[in-house]
XYZ file of N, CA and C in Angstrom:
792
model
N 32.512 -265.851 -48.769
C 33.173 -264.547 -48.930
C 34.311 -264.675 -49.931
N 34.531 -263.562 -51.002
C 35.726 -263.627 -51.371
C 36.685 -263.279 -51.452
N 37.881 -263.186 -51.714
C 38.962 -262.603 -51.410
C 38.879 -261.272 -51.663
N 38.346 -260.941 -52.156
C 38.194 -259.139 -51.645
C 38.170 -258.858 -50.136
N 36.820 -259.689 -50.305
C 36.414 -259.275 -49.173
C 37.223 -259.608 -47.527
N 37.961 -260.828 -47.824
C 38.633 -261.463 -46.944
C 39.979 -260.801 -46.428
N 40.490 -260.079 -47.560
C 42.162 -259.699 -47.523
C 42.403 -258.819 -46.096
N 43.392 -258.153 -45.968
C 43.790 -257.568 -45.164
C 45.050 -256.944 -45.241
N 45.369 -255.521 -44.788
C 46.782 -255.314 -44.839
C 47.463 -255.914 -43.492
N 46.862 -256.100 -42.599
C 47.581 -256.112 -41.087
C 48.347 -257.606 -41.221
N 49.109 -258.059 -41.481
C 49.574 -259.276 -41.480
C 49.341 -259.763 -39.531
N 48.871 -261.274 -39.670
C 48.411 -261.650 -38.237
C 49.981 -262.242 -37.711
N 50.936 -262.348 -38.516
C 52.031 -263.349 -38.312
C 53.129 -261.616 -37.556
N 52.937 -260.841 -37.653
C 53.658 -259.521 -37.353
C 52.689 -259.106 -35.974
N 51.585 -259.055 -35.972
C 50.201 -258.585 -35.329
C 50.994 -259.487 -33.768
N 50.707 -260.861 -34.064
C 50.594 -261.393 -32.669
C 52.301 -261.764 -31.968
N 52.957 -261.733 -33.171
C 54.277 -261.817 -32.444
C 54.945 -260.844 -31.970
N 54.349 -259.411 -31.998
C 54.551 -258.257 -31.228
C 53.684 -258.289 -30.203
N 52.810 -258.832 -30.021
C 51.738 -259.027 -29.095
C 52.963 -259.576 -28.003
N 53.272 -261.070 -28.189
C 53.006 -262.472 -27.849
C 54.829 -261.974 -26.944
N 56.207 -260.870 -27.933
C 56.927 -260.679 -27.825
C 56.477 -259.166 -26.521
N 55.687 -258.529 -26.271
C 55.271 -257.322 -25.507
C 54.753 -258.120 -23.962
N 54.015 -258.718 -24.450
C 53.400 -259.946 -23.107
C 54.046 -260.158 -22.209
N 55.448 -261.356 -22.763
C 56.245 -261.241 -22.500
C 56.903 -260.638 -21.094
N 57.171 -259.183 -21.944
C 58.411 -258.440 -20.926
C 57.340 -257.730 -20.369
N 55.758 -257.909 -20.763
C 55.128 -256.997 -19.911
C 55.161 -258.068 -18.390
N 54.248 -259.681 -18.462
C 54.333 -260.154 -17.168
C 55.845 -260.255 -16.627
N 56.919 -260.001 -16.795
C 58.419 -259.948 -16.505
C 58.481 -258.675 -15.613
N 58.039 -257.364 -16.448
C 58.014 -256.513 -15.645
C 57.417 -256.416 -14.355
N 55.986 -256.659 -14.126
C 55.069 -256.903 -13.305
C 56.119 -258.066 -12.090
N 56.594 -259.049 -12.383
C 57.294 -259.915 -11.525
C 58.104 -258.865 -10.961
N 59.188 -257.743 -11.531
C 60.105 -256.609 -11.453
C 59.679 -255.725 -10.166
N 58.097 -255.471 -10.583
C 57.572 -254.520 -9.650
C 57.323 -255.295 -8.084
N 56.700 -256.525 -8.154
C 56.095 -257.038 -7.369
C 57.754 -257.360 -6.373
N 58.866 -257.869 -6.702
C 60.027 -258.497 -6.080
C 60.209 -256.617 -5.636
N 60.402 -255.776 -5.548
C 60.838 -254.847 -5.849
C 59.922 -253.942 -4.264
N 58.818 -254.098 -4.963
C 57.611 -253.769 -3.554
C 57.149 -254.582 -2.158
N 57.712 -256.466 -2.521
C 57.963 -256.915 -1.623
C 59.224 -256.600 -0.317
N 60.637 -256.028 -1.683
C 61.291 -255.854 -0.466
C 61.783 -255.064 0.244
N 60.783 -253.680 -0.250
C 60.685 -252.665 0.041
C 59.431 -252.733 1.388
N 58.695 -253.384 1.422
C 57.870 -254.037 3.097
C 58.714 -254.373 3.747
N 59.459 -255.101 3.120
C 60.060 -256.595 4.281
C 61.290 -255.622 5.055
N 61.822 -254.127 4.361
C 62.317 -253.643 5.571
C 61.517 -252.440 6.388
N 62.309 -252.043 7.344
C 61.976 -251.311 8.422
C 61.965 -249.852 8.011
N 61.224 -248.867 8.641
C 61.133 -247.421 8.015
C 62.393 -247.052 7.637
N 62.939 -246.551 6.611
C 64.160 -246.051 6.588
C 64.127 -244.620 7.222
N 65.341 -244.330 8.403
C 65.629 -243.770 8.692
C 66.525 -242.728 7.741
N 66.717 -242.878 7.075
C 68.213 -242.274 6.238
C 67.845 -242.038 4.528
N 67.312 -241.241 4.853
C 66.935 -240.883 3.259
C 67.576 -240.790 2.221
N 68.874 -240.226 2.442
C 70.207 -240.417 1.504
C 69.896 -241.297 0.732
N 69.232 -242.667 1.692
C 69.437 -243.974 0.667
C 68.500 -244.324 -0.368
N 67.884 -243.412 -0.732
C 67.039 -243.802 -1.498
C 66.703 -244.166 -2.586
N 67.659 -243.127 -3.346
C 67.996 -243.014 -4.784
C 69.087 -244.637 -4.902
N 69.415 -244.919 -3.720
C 70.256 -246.290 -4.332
C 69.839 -247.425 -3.199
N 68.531 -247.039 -3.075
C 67.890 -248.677 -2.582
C 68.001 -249.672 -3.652
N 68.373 -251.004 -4.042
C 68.441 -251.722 -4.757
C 66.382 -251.849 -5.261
N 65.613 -251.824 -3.585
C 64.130 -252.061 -4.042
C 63.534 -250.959 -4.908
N 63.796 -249.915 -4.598
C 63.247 -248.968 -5.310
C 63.483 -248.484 -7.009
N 65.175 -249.186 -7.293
C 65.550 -249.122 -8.589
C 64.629 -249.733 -9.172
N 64.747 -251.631 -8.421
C 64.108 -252.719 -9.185
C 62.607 -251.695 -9.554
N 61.662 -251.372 -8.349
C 60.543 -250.860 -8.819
C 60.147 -249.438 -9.512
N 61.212 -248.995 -10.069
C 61.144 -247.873 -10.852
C 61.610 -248.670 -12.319
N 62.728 -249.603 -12.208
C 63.034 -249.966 -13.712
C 61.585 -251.182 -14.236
N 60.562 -251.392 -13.196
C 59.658 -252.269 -13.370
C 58.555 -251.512 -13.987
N 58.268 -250.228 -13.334
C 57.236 -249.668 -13.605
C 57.416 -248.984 -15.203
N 58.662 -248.524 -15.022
C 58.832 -248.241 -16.333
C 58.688 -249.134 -18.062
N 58.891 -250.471 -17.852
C 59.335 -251.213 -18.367
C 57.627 -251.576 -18.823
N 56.695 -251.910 -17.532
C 55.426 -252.105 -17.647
C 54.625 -251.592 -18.716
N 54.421 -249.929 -18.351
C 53.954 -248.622 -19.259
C 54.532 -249.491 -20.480
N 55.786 -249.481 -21.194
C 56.088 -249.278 -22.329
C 55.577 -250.745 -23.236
N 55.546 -251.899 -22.047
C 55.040 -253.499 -22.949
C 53.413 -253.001 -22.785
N 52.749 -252.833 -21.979
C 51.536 -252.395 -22.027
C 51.170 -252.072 -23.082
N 51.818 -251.029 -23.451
C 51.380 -249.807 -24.665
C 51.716 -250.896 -25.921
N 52.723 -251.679 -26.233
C 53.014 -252.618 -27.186
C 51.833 -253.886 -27.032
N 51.839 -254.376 -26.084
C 50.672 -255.521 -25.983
C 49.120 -255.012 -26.292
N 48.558 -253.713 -25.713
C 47.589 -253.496 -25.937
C 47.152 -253.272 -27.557
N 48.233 -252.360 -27.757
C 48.268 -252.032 -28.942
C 48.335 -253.002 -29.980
N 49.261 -253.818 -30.257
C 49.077 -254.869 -31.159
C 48.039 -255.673 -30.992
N 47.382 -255.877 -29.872
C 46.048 -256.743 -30.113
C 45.103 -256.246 -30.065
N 44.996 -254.295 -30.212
C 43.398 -253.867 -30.774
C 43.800 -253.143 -31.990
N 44.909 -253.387 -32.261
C 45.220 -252.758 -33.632
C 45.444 -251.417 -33.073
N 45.931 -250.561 -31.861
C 45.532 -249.078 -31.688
C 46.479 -248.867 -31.795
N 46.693 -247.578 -32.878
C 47.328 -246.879 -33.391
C 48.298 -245.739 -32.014
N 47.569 -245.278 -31.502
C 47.863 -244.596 -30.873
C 49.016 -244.897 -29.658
N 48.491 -246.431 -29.376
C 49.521 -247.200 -28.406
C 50.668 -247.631 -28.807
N 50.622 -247.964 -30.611
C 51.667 -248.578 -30.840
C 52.436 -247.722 -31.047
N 52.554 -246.561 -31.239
C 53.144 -244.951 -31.652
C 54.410 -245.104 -30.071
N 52.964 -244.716 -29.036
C 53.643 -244.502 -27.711
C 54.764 -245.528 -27.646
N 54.268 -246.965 -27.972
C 55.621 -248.085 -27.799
C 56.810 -247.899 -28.381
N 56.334 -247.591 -29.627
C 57.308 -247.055 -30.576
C 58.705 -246.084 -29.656
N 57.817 -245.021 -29.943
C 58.569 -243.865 -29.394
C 59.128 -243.836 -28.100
N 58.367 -244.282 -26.995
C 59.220 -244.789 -25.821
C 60.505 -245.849 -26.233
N 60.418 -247.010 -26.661
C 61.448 -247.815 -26.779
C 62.205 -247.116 -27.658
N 62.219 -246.376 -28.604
C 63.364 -245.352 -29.444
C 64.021 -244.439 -28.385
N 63.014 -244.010 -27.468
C 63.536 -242.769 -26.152
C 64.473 -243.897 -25.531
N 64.407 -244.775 -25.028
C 65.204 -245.205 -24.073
C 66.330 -246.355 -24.552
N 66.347 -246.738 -26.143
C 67.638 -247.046 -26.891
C 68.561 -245.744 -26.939
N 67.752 -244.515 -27.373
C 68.766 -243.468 -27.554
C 69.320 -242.801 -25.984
N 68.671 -243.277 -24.992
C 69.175 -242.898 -23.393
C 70.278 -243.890 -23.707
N 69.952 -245.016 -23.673
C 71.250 -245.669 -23.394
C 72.337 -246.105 -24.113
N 72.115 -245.651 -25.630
C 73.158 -245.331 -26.143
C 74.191 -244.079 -26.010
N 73.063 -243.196 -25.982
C 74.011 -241.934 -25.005
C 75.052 -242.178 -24.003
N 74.503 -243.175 -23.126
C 74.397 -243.007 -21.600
C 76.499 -243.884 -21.982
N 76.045 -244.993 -23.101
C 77.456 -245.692 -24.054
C 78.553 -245.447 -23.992
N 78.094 -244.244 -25.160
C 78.949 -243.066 -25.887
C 79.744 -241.867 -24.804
N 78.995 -241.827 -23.819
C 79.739 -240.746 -23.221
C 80.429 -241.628 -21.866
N 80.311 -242.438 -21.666
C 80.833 -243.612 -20.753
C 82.165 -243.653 -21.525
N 82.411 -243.957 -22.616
C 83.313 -244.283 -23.080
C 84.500 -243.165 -23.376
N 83.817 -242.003 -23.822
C 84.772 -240.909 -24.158
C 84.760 -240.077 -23.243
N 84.220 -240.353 -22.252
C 84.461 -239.487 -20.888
C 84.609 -239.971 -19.416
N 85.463 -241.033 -19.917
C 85.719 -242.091 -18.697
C 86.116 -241.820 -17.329
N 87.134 -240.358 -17.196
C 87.020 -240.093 -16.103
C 86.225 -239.419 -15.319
N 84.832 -239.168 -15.946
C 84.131 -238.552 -15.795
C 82.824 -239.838 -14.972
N 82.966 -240.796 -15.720
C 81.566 -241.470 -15.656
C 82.460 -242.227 -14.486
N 83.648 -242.634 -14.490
C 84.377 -242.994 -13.133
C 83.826 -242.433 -11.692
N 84.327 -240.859 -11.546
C 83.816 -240.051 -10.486
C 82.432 -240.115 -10.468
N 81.262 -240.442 -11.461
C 80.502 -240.506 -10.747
C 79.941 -241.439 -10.308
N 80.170 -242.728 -10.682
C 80.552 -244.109 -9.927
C 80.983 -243.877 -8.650
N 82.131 -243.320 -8.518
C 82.339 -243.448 -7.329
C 81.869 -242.339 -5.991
N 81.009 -241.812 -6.776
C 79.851 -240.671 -5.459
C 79.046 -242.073 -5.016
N 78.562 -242.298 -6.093
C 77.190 -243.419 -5.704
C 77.970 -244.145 -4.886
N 78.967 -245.498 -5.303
C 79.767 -246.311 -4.297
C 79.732 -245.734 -3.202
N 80.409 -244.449 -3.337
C 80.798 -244.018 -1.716
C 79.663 -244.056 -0.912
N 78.541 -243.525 -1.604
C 77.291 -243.806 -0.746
C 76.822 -244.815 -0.781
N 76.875 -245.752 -1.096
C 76.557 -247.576 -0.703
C 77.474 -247.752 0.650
N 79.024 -246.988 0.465
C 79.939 -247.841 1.357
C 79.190 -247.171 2.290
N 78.998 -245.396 2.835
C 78.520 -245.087 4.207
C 76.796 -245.516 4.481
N 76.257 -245.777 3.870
C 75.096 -246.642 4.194
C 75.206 -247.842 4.361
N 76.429 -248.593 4.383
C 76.141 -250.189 4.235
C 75.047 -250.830 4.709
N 75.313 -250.150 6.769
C 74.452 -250.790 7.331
C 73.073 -250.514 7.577
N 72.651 -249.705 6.569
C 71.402 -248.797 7.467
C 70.559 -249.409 6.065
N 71.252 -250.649 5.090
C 69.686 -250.936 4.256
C 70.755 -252.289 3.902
N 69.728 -253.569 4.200
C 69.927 -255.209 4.198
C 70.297 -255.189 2.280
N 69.645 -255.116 1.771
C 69.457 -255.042 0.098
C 71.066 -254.444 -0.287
N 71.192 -253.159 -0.013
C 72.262 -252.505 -0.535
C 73.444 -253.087 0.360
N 73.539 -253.962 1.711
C 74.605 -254.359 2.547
C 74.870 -255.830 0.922
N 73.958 -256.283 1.271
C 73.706 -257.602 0.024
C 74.475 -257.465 -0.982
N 74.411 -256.363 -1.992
C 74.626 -255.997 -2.678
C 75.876 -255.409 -2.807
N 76.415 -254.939 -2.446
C 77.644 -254.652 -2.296
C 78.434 -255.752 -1.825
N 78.313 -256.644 -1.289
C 78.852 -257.932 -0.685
C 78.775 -258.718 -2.083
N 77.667 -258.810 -2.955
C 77.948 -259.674 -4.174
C 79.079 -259.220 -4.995
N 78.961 -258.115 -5.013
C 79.678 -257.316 -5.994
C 80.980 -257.766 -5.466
N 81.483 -257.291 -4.419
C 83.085 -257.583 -3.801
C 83.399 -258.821 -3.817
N 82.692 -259.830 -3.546
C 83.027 -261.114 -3.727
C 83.115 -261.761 -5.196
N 82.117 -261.310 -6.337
C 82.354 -261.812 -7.980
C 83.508 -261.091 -8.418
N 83.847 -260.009 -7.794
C 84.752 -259.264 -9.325
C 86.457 -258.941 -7.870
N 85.759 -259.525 -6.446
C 87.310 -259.769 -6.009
C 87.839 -258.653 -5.830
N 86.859 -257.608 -5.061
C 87.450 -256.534 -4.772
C 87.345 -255.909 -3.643
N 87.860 -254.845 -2.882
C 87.107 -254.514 -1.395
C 87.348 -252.713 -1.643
N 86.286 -251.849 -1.481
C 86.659 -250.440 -1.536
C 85.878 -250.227 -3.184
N 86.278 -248.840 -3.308
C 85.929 -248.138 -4.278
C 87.634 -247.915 -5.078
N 88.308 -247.184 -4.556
C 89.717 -247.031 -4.907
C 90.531 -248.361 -4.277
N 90.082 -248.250 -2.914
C 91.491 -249.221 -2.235
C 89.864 -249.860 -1.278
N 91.130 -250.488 -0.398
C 89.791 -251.310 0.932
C 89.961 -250.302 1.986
N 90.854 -249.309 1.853
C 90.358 -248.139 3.115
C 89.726 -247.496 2.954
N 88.867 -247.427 1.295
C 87.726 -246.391 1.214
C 86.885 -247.219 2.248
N 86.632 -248.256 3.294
C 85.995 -248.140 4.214
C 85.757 -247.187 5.630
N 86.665 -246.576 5.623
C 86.821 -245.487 6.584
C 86.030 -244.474 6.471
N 85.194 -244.699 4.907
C 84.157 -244.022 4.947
C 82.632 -244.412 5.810
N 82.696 -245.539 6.187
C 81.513 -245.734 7.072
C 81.670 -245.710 8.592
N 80.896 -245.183 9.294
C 80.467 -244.950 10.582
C 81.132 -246.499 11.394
N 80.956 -247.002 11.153
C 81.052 -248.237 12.109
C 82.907 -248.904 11.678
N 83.268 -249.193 10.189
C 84.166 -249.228 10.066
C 85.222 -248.135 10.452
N 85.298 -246.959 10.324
C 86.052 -245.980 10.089
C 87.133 -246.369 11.705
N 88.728 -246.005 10.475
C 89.651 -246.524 11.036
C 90.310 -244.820 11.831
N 89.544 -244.465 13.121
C 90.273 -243.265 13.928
C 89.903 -244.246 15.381
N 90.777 -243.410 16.347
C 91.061 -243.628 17.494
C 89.468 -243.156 18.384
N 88.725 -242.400 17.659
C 87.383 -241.625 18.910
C 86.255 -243.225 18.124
N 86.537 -243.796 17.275
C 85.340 -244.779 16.706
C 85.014 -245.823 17.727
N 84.095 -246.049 18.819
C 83.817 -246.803 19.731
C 83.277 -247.794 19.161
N 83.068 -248.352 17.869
C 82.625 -248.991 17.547
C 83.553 -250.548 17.216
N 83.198 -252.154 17.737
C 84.198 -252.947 17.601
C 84.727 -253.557 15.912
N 83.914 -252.606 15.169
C 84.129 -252.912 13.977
C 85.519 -252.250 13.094
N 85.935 -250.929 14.132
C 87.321 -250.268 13.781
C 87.934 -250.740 12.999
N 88.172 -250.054 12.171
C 89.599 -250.478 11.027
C 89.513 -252.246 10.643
N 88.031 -252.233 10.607
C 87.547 -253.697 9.531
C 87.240 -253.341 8.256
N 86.874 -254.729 7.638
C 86.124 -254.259 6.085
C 85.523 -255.492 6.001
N 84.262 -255.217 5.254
C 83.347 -256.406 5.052
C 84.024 -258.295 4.903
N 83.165 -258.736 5.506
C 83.964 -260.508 4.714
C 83.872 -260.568 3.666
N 83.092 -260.095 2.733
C 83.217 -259.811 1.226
C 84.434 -259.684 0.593
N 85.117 -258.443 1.501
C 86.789 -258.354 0.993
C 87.491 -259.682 1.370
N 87.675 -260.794 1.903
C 88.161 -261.445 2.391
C 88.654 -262.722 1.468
N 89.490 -263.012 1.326
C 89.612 -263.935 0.076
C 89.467 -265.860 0.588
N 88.459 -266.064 0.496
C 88.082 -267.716 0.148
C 89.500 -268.663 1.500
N 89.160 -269.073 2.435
C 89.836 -270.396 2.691
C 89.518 -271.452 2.123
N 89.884 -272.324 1.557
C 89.792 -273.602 0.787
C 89.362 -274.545 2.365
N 88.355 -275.435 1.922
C 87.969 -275.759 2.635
C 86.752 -275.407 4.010
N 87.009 -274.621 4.287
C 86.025 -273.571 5.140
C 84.432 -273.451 5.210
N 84.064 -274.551 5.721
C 82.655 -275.003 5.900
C 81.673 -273.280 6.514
N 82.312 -273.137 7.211
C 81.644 -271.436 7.828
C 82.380 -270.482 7.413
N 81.846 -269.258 6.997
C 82.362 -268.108 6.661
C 82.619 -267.404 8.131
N 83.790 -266.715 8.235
C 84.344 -266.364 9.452
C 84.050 -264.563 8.692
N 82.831 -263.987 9.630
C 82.691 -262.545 9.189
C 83.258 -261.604 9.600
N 84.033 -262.258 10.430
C 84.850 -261.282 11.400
C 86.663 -261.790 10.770
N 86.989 -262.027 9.464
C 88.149 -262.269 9.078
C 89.005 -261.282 8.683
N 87.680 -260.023 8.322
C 88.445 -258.288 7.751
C 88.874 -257.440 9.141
N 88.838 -257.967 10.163
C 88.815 -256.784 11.179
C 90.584 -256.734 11.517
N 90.773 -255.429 11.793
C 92.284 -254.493 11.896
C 92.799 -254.659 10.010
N 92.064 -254.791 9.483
C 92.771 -255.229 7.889
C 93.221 -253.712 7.843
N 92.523 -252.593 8.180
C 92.728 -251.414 7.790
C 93.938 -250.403 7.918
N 94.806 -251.405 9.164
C 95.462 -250.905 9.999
C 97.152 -251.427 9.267
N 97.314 -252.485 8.627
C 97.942 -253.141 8.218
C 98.221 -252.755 6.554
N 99.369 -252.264 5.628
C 99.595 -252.237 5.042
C 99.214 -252.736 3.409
N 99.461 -252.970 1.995
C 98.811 -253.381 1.556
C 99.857 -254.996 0.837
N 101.478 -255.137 1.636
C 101.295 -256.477 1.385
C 100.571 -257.168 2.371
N 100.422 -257.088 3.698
C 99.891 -257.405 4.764
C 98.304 -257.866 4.386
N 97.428 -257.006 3.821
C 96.646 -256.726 3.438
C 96.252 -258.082 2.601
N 97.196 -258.293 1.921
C 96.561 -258.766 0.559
C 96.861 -260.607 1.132
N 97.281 -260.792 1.839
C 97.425 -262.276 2.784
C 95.747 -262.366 3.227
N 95.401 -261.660 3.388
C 93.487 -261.976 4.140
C 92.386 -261.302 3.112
N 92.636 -260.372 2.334
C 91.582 -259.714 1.600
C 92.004 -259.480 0.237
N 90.824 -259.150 -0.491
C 90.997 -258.602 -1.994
C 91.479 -257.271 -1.752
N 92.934 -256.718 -2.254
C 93.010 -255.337 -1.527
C 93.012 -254.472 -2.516
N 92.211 -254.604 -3.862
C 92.420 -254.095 -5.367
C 90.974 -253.198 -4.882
N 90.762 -251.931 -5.214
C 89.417 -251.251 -5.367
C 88.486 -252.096 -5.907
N 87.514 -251.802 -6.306
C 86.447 -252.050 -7.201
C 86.186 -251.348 -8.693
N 87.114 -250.042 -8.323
C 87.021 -249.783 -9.795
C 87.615 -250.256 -10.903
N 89.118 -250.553 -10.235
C 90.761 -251.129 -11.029
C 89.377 -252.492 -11.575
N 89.136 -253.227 -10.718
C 88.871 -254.446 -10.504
C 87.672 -254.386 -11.639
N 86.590 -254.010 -11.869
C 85.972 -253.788 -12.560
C 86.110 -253.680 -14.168
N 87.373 -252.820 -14.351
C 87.420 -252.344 -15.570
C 88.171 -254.040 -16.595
N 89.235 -254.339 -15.522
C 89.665 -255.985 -15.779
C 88.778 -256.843 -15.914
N 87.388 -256.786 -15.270
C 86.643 -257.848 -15.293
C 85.562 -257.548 -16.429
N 85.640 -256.419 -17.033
C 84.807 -255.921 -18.516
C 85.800 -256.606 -19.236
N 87.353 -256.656 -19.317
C 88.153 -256.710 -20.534
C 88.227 -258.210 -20.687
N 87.986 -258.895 -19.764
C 88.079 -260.437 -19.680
C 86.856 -261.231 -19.929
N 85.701 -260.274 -20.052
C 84.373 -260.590 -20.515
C 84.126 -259.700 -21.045
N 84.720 -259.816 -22.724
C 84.058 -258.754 -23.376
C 83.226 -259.279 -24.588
N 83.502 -260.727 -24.785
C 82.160 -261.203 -25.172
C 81.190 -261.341 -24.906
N 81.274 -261.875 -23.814
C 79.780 -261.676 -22.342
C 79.331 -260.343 -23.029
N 80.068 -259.448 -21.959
C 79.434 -257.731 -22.195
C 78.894 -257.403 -23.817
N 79.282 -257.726 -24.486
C 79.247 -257.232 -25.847
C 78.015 -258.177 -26.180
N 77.797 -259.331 -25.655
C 76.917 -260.523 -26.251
C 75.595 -259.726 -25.871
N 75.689 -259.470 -24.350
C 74.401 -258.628 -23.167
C 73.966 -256.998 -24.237
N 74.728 -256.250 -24.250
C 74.699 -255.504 -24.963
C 73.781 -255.203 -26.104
N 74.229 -256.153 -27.242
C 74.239 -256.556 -28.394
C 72.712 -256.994 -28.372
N 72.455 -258.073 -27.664
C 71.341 -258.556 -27.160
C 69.944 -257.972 -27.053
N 70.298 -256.921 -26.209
C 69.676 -255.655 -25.281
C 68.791 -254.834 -26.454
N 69.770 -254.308 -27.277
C 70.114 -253.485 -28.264
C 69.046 -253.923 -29.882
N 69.018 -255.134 -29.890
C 68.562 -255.861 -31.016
C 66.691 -256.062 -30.609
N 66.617 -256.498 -29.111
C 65.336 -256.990 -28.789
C 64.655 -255.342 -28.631
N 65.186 -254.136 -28.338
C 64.194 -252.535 -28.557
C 64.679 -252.342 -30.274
N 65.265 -252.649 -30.757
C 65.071 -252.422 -32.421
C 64.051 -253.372 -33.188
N 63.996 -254.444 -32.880
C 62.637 -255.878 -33.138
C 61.930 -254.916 -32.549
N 61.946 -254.551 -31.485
C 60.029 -254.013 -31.164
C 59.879 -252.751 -31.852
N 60.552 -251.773 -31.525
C 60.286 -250.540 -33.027
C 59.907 -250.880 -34.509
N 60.947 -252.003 -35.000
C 60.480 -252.037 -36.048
C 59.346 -252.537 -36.815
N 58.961 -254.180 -36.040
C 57.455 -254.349 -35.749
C 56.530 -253.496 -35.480
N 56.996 -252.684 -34.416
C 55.561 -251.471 -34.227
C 55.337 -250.756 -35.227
N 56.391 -250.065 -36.004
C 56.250 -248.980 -37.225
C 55.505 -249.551 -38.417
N 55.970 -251.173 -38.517
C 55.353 -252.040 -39.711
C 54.143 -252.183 -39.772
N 53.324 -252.568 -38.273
C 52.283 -252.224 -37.934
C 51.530 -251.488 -38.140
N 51.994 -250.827 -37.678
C 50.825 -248.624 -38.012
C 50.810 -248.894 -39.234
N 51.996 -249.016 -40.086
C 51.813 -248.741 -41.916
C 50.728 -249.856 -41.905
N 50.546 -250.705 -41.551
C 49.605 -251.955 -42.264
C 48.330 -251.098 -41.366
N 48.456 -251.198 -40.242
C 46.987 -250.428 -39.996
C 46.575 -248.954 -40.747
N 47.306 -248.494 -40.661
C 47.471 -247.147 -41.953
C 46.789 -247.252 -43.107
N 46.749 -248.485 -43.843
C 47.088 -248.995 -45.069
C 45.425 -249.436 -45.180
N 45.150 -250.157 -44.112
C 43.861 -250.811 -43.831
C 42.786 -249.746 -43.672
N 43.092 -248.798 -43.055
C 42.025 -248.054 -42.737
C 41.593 -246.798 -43.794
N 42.814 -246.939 -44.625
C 42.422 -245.933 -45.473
C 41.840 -246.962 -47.162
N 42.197 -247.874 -47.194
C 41.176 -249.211 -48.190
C 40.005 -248.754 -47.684
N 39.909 -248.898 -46.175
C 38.097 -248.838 -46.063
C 37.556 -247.499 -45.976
N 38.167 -246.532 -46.129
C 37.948 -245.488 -46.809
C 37.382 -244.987 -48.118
C-alpha cells in the first residue's frame, strides 16, 4: 500500500490518549458508584428523609453516576471514532467547568451569601447527626481536621434532639457536643467519647480547656488561607484535566471531520 493510501487525519497518538485518559476516570467513577451503593445497603431504612439530599452515600453515587455518563461518552467515543459521543463529552465537560466556575465566582463575591447557605446544610448534618452513621462520620472528620465544633460556635449543638441544652431534654447527652469537638490528650491510648458532655453549659473560656470552641465556619475560612497552595494546586488541577479533555475531544471531531470528508 502506499502512502496515499495509508495516511490518515485522525492522529492515533491524540485518538488513544483520550481513550486511555477517559478509561481512566471512567473505571474511577464506577469504583464512586459501587462505594457509594455499598453504603447505602449497609444502612438501615432511613427513617428521616430530610437526610437525603446530604447522605454522604447518595452524593458519592450521584457525583459517580454523573462522572460515568460523561468518561463513557469520551472512552467510547475516542475508540470508535463517534462523532456524536465525542460532541456529548465535549459539551458535558464544558457544562460542568462552567457550573463550577460559576459555582467560584459567586462563592467569592457573594460570600455572605454562599456562607448562609453552608450553614442551612451544616445545620442539617448537626440535627441529623444521629439518624445516618456516614453523615455522624463525617462531620466528626471534619471537626477533628480543621479543629472545630458547631457551625457558628459549639452551641450550634442545641440544634440536635439528643444534644440540645434545655431542662425538658431527657436525654443523657444534654448540653454535650460530639468528641470530635474535644481537643487531643497527649498520650491517650482510648478516646474518652463522653469528654464533650455539660461543655454546653460552661462558658467559652471554660469551654476552650476541653474542646475546639471556634465554629466551623471561622475555622474553615483560616484553614483555606493557610492552604492556599494546596487549594489553588486542587483547583488548578481540577480545572486543567476538563480543559485536556475538551480540547482533545474538539481536535478529534476536526480530524474525524477532516477524514470523512477526504473519503468523500
Amino acid at each position: 500500500m502506499n502512502r496515499a493510501e495509508t495516511f490518515s487525519f485522525v492522529n492515533p497518538l491524540i485518538r488513544y490518549f483520550l481513550f486511555i485518559f477517559s478509561f481512566l476516570f471512567w473505571v474511577f467513577s464506577m469504583l464512586i458508584v459501587a462505594i457509594g451503593v455499598y453504603a447505602k445497603f449497609q444502612k438501615a431504612v432511613d427513617t428521616v428523609r430530610d437526610t437525603f439530599l446530604i447522605d454522604p452515600a447518595v452524593i458519592l453515587i450521584v457525583v459517580g453516576v454523573v462522572m460515568f455518563f460523561i468518561t463513557f461518552c469520551g472512552c467510547i467515543g475516542a475508540l470508535r471514532e463517534n462523532i456524536r459521543l465525542l460532541k456529548t463529552f465535549s459539551f458535558s465537560l464544558t457544562l460542568v467547568f462552567l457550573i463550577l466556575l460559576a459555582i467560584a465566582v459567586l462563592g467569592f463575591f457573594y460570600s455572605d451569601q454562599t456562607r448562609g447557605a453552608l450553614g442551612k446544610f451544616v445545620k442539617k448534618a448537626i440535627v441529623h447527626y444521629r439518624d445516618d452513621l456516614d453523615l455522624q462520620n463525617l462531620m466528626d472528620y471534619i471537626q477533628k481536621e480543621i479543629k472545630c465544633c458547631g457551625w457558628n460556635k459549639y452551641t450550634d449543638w442545641s440544634w440536635n434532639l439528643y444534644f440540645n441544652c434545655t431542662h425538658e431534654n431527657p436525654s443523657f447527652e444534654r448540653c454535650a457536643v460530639p468528641y470530635s469537638c474535644c481537643t487531643p490528650v497527649p498520650g491517650e491510648a482510648v478516646i474518652n467519647t463522653m469528654c464533650g458532655f455539660g461543655v454546653q453549659t460552661q462558658d467559652y473560656r471554660e469551654a476552650n480547656a476541653l474542646i475546639y470552641p471556634v465554629g466551623c465556619a471561622d475555622r474553615a475560612v483560616t484553614w483555606i488561607e493557610s492552604h492556599l497552595l494546596l487549594v489553588g494546586g486542587l483547583a488548578l488541577g481540577l480545572a486543567l484535566l476538563q480543559i485536556a479533555g475538551i480540547v482533545l475531544s474538539q481536535i478529534l471531531i476536526s480530524q474525524i471531520q477532516d477524514e470523512i470528508t477526504s473519503v468523500l
